[in-house]
mmCIF file of C-alpha atoms in Angstrom:
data_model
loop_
_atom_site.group_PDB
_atom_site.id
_atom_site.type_symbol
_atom_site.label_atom_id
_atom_site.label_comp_id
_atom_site.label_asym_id
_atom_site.label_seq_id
_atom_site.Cartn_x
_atom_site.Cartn_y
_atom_site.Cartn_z
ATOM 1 C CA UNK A 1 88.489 94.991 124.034
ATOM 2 C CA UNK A 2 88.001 91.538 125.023
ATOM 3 C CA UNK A 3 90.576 89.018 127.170
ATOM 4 C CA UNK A 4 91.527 85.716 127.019
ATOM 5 C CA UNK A 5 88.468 84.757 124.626
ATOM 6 C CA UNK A 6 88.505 83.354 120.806
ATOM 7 C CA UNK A 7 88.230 86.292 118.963
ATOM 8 C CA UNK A 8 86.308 86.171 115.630
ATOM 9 C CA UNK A 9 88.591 85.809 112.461
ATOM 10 C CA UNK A 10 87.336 89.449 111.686
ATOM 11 C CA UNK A 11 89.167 91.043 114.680
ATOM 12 C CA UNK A 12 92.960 91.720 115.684
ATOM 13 C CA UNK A 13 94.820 89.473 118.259
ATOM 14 C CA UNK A 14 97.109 91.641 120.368
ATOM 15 C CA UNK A 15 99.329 90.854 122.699
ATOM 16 C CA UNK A 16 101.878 92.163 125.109
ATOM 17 C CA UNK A 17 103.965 90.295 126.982
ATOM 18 C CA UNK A 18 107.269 90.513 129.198
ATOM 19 C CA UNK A 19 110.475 89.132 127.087
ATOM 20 C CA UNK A 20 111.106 86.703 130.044
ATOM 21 C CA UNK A 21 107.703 85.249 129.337
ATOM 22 C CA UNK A 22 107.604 84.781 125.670
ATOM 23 C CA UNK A 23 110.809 82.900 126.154
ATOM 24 C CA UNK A 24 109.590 80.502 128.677
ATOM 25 C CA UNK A 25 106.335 79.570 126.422
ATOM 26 C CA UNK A 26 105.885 75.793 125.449
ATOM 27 C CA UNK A 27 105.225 76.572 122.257
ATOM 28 C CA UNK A 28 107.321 78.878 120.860
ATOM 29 C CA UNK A 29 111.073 78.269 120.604
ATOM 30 C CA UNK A 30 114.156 80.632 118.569
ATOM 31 C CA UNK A 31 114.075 77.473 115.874
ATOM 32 C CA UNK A 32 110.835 78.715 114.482
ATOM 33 C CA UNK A 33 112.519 81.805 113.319
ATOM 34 C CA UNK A 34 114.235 81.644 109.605
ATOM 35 C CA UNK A 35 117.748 82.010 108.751
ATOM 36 C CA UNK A 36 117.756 85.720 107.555
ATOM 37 C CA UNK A 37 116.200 86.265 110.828
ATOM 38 C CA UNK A 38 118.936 84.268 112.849
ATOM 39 C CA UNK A 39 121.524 86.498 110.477
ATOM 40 C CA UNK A 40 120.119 89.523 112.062
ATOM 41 C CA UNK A 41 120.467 88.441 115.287
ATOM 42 C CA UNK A 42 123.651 87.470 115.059
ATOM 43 C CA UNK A 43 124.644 91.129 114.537
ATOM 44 C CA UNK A 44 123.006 92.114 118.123
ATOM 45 C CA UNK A 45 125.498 92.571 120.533
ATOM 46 C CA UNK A 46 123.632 93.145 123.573
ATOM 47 C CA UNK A 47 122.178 89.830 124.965
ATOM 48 C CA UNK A 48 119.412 91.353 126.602
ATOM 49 C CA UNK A 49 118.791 93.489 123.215
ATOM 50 C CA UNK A 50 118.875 89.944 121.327
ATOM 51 C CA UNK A 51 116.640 88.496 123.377
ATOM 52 C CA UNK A 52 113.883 91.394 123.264
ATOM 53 C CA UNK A 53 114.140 91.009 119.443
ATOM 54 C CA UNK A 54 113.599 87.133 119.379
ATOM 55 C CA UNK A 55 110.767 87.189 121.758
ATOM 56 C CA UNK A 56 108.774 89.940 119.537
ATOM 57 C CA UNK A 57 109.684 87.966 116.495
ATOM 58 C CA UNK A 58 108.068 84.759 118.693
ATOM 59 C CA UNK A 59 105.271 86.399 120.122
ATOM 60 C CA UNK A 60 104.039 87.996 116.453
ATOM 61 C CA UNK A 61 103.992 84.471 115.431
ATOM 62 C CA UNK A 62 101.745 83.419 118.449
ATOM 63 C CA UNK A 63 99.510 86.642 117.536
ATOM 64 C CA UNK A 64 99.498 85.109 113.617
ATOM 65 C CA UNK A 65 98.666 81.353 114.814
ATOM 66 C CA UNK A 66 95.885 82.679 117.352
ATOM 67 C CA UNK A 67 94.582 84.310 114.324
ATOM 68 C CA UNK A 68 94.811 82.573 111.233
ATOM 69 C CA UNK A 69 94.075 78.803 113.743
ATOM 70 C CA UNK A 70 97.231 77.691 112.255
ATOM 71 C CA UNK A 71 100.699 76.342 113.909
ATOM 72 C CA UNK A 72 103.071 79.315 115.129
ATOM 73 C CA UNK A 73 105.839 77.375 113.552
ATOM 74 C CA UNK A 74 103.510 77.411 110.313
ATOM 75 C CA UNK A 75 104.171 81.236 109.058
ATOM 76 C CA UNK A 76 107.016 82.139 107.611
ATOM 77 C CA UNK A 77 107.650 86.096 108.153
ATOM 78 C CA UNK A 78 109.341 88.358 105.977
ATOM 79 C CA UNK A 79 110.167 92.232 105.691
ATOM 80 C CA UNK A 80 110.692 93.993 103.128
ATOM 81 C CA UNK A 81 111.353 97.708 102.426
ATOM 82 C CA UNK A 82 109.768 99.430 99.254
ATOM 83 C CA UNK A 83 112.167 102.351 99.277
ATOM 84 C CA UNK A 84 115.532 100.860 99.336
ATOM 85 C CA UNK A 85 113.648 97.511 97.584
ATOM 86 C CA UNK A 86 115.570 94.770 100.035
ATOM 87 C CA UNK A 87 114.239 92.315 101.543
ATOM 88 C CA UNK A 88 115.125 91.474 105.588
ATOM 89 C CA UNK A 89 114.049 94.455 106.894
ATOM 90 C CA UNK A 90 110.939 97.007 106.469
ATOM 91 C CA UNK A 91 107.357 96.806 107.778
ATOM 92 C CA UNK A 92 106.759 93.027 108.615
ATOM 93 C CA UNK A 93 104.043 90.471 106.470
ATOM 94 C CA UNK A 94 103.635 86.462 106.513
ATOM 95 C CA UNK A 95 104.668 85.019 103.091
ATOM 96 C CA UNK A 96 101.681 82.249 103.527
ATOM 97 C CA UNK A 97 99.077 85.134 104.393
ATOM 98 C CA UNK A 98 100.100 88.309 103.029
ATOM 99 C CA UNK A 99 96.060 89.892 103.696
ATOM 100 C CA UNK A 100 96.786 89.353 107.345
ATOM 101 C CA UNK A 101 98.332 92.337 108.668
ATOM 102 C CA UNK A 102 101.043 92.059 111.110
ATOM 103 C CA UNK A 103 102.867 94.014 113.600
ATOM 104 C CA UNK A 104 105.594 93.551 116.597
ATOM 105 C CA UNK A 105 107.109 95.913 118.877
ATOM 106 C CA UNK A 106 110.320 95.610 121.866
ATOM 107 C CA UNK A 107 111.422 97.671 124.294
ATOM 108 C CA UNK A 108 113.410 97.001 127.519
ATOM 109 C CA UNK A 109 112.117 93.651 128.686
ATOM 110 C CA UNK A 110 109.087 94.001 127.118
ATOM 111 C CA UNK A 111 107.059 93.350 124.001
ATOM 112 C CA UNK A 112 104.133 93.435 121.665
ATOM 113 C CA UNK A 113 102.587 91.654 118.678
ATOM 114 C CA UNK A 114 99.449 91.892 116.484
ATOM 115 C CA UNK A 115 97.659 90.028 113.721
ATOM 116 C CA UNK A 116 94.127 91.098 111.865
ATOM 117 C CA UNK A 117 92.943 92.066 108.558
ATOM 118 C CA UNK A 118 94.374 94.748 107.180
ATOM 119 C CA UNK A 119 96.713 97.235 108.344
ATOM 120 C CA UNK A 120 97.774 96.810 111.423
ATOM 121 C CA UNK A 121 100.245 98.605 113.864
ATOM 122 C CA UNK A 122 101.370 98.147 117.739
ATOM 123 C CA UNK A 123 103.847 99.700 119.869
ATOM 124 C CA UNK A 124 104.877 99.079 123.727
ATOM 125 C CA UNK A 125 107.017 101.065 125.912
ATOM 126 C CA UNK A 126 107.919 100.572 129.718
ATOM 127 C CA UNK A 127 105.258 103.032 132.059
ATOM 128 C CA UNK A 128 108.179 104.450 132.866
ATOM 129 C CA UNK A 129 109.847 106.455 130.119
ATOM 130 C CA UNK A 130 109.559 109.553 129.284
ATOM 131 C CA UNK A 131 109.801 110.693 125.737
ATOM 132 C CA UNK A 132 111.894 113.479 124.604
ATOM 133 C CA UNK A 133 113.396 116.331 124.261
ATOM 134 C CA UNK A 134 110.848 118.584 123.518
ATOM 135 C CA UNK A 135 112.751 119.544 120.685
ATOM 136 C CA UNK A 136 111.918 116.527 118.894
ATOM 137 C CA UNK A 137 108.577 115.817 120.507
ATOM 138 C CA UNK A 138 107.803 118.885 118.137
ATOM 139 C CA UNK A 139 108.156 117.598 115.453
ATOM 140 C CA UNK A 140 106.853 114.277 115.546
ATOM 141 C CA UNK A 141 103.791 114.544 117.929
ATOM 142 C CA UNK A 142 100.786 116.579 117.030
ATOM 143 C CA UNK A 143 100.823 120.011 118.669
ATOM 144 C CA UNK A 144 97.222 119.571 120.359
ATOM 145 C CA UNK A 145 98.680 116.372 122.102
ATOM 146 C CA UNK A 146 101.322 118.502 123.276
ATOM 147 C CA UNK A 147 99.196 121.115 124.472
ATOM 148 C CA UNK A 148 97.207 118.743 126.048
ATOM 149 C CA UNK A 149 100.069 116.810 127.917
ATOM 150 C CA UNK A 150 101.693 120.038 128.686
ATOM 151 C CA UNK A 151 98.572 121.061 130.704
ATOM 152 C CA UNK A 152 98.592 118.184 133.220
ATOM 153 C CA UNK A 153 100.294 118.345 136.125
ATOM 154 C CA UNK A 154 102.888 115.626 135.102
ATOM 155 C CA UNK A 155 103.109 115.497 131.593
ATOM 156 C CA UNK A 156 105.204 112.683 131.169
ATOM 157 C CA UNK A 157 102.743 109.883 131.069
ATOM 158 C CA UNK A 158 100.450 111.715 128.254
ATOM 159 C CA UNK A 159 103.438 112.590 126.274
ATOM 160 C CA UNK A 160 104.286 108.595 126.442
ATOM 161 C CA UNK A 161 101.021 107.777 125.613
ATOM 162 C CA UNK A 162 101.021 110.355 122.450
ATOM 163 C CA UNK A 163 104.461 108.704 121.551
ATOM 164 C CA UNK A 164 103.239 105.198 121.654
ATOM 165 C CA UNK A 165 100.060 105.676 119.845
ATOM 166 C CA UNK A 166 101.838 108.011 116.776
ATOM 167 C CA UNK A 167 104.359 104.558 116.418
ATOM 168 C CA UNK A 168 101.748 102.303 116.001
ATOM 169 C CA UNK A 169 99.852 104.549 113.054
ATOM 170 C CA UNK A 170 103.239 104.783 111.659
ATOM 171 C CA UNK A 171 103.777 101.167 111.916
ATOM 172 C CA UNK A 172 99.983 100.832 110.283
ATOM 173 C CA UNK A 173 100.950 102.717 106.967
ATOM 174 C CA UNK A 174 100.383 106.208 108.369
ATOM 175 C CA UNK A 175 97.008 106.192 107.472
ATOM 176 C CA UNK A 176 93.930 107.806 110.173
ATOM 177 C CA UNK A 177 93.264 104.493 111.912
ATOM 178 C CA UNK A 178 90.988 104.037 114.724
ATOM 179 C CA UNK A 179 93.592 103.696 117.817
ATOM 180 C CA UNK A 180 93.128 101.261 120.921
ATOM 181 C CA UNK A 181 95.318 102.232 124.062
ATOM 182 C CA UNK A 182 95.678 100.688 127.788
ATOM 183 C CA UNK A 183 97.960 100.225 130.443
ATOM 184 C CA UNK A 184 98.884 96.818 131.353
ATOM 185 C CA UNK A 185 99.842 97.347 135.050
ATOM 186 C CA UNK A 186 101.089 94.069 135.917
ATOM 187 C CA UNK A 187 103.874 94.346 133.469
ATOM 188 C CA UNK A 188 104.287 98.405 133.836
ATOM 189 C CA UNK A 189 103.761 98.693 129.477
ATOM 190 C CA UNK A 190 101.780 101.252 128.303
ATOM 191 C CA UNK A 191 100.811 100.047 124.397
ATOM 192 C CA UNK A 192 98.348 100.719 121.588
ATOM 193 C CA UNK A 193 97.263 99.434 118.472
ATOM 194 C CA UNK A 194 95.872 101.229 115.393
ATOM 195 C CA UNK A 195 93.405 99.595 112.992
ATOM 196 C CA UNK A 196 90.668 99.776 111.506
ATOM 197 C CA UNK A 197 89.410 96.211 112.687
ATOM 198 C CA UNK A 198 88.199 95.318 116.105
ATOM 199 C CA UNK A 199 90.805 94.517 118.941
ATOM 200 C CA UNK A 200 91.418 91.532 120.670
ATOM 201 C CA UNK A 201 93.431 91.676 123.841
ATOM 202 C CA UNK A 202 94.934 88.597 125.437
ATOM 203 C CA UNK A 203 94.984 88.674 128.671
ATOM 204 C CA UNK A 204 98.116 86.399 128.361
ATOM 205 C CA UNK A 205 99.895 84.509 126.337
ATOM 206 C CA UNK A 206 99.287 81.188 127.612
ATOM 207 C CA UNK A 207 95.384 82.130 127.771
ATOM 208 C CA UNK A 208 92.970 78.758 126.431
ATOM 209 C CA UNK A 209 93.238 78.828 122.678
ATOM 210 C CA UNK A 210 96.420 81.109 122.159
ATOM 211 C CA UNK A 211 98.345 78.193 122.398
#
């Protein structure tokens, strides 16, 4: 993992951010963002909700530009879902790249984006939290993560970490990608991202040549 350097067009750009700061960059305003996205977020109730959603929809364009050495405002993002066949929601792509794989992730004042070749998933959650209950933890986390957790002396923080990294393989396909996890301290997120490229980390998002 690398910081606040041009990554090579062969590895992921990653990024995680507060909301607070997304929405202060130069660059990156809720214009760039297309009408069926604006129609979603007019259905968000909670302002601070809303405004978690734009910034992840902002800062995965940031992640794509960074990437591809294009605008932010120059990808057009669309989701589609494969089982229900609609279009405006489902796993994220960019209409004007669909081979870069791309990923974005909110929670609670915070959020995450990624962009690389191939699949590619992310997830963020606060330092904080604490998955659960068990009950479901069983059935969605593996049971030697559990066991493994379970044996510390405060198994909350491996429990979030099992949590965060099983929603960025889901958000990758589901497939057995290699997994990159880390704390960012500053902003109390704990995040990972799973594929099978190299990971660049910026160390933020107004870092020389993210902008």
């Amino acid at each position: 993992m690398s910081a606040g350097l041009p990554p090579p067009h062969d590895h992921v750009v990653a990024a995680v951010a507060t909301t607070a700061e997304v929405l202060s960059h130069p660059d990156l305003d809720v214009d760039m963002l297309a009408p069926w996205e604006h129609r979603r977020l007019d259905r968000i109730r909670v302002p601070a909700r809303r405004d978690d959603v734009v910034a992840a929809r902002l800062l995965l364009r940031l992640c794509a530009s960074r990437f591809t050495g294009r605008a932010p405002d120059a990808h057009e993002l669309i989701q589609f879902c494969p089982e229900c066949e609609r279009y405006e929601h489902g796993r994220p792509s960019l209409r004007d790249s669909p081979r870069t794989g791309v990923s974005m992730s909110h929670a609670h004042g915070l959020v995450a984006a990624a962009a690389g070749p191939g699949a590619v998933g992310i997830d963020v959650e606060p330092s904080t939290r604490r998955p659960g209950p068990m009950a479901v933890l069983r059935r969605m986390l593996p049971e030697a993560e559990l066991r493994a957790a379970a044996a510390s002396q405060d198994p909350g923080p491996g429990l979030l970490r099992a949590w965060v990294r099983r929603e960025a393989l889901l958000k990758a396909g589901g497939a057995r990608l290699p997994l990159l996890e880390w704390e960012d301290q500053g902003r109390g997120a704990t995040a990972a991202v799973a594929s099978a490229a190299p990971v660049d980390v910026l160390s933020g998002i107004t870092a020389p040549g993210c902008r």
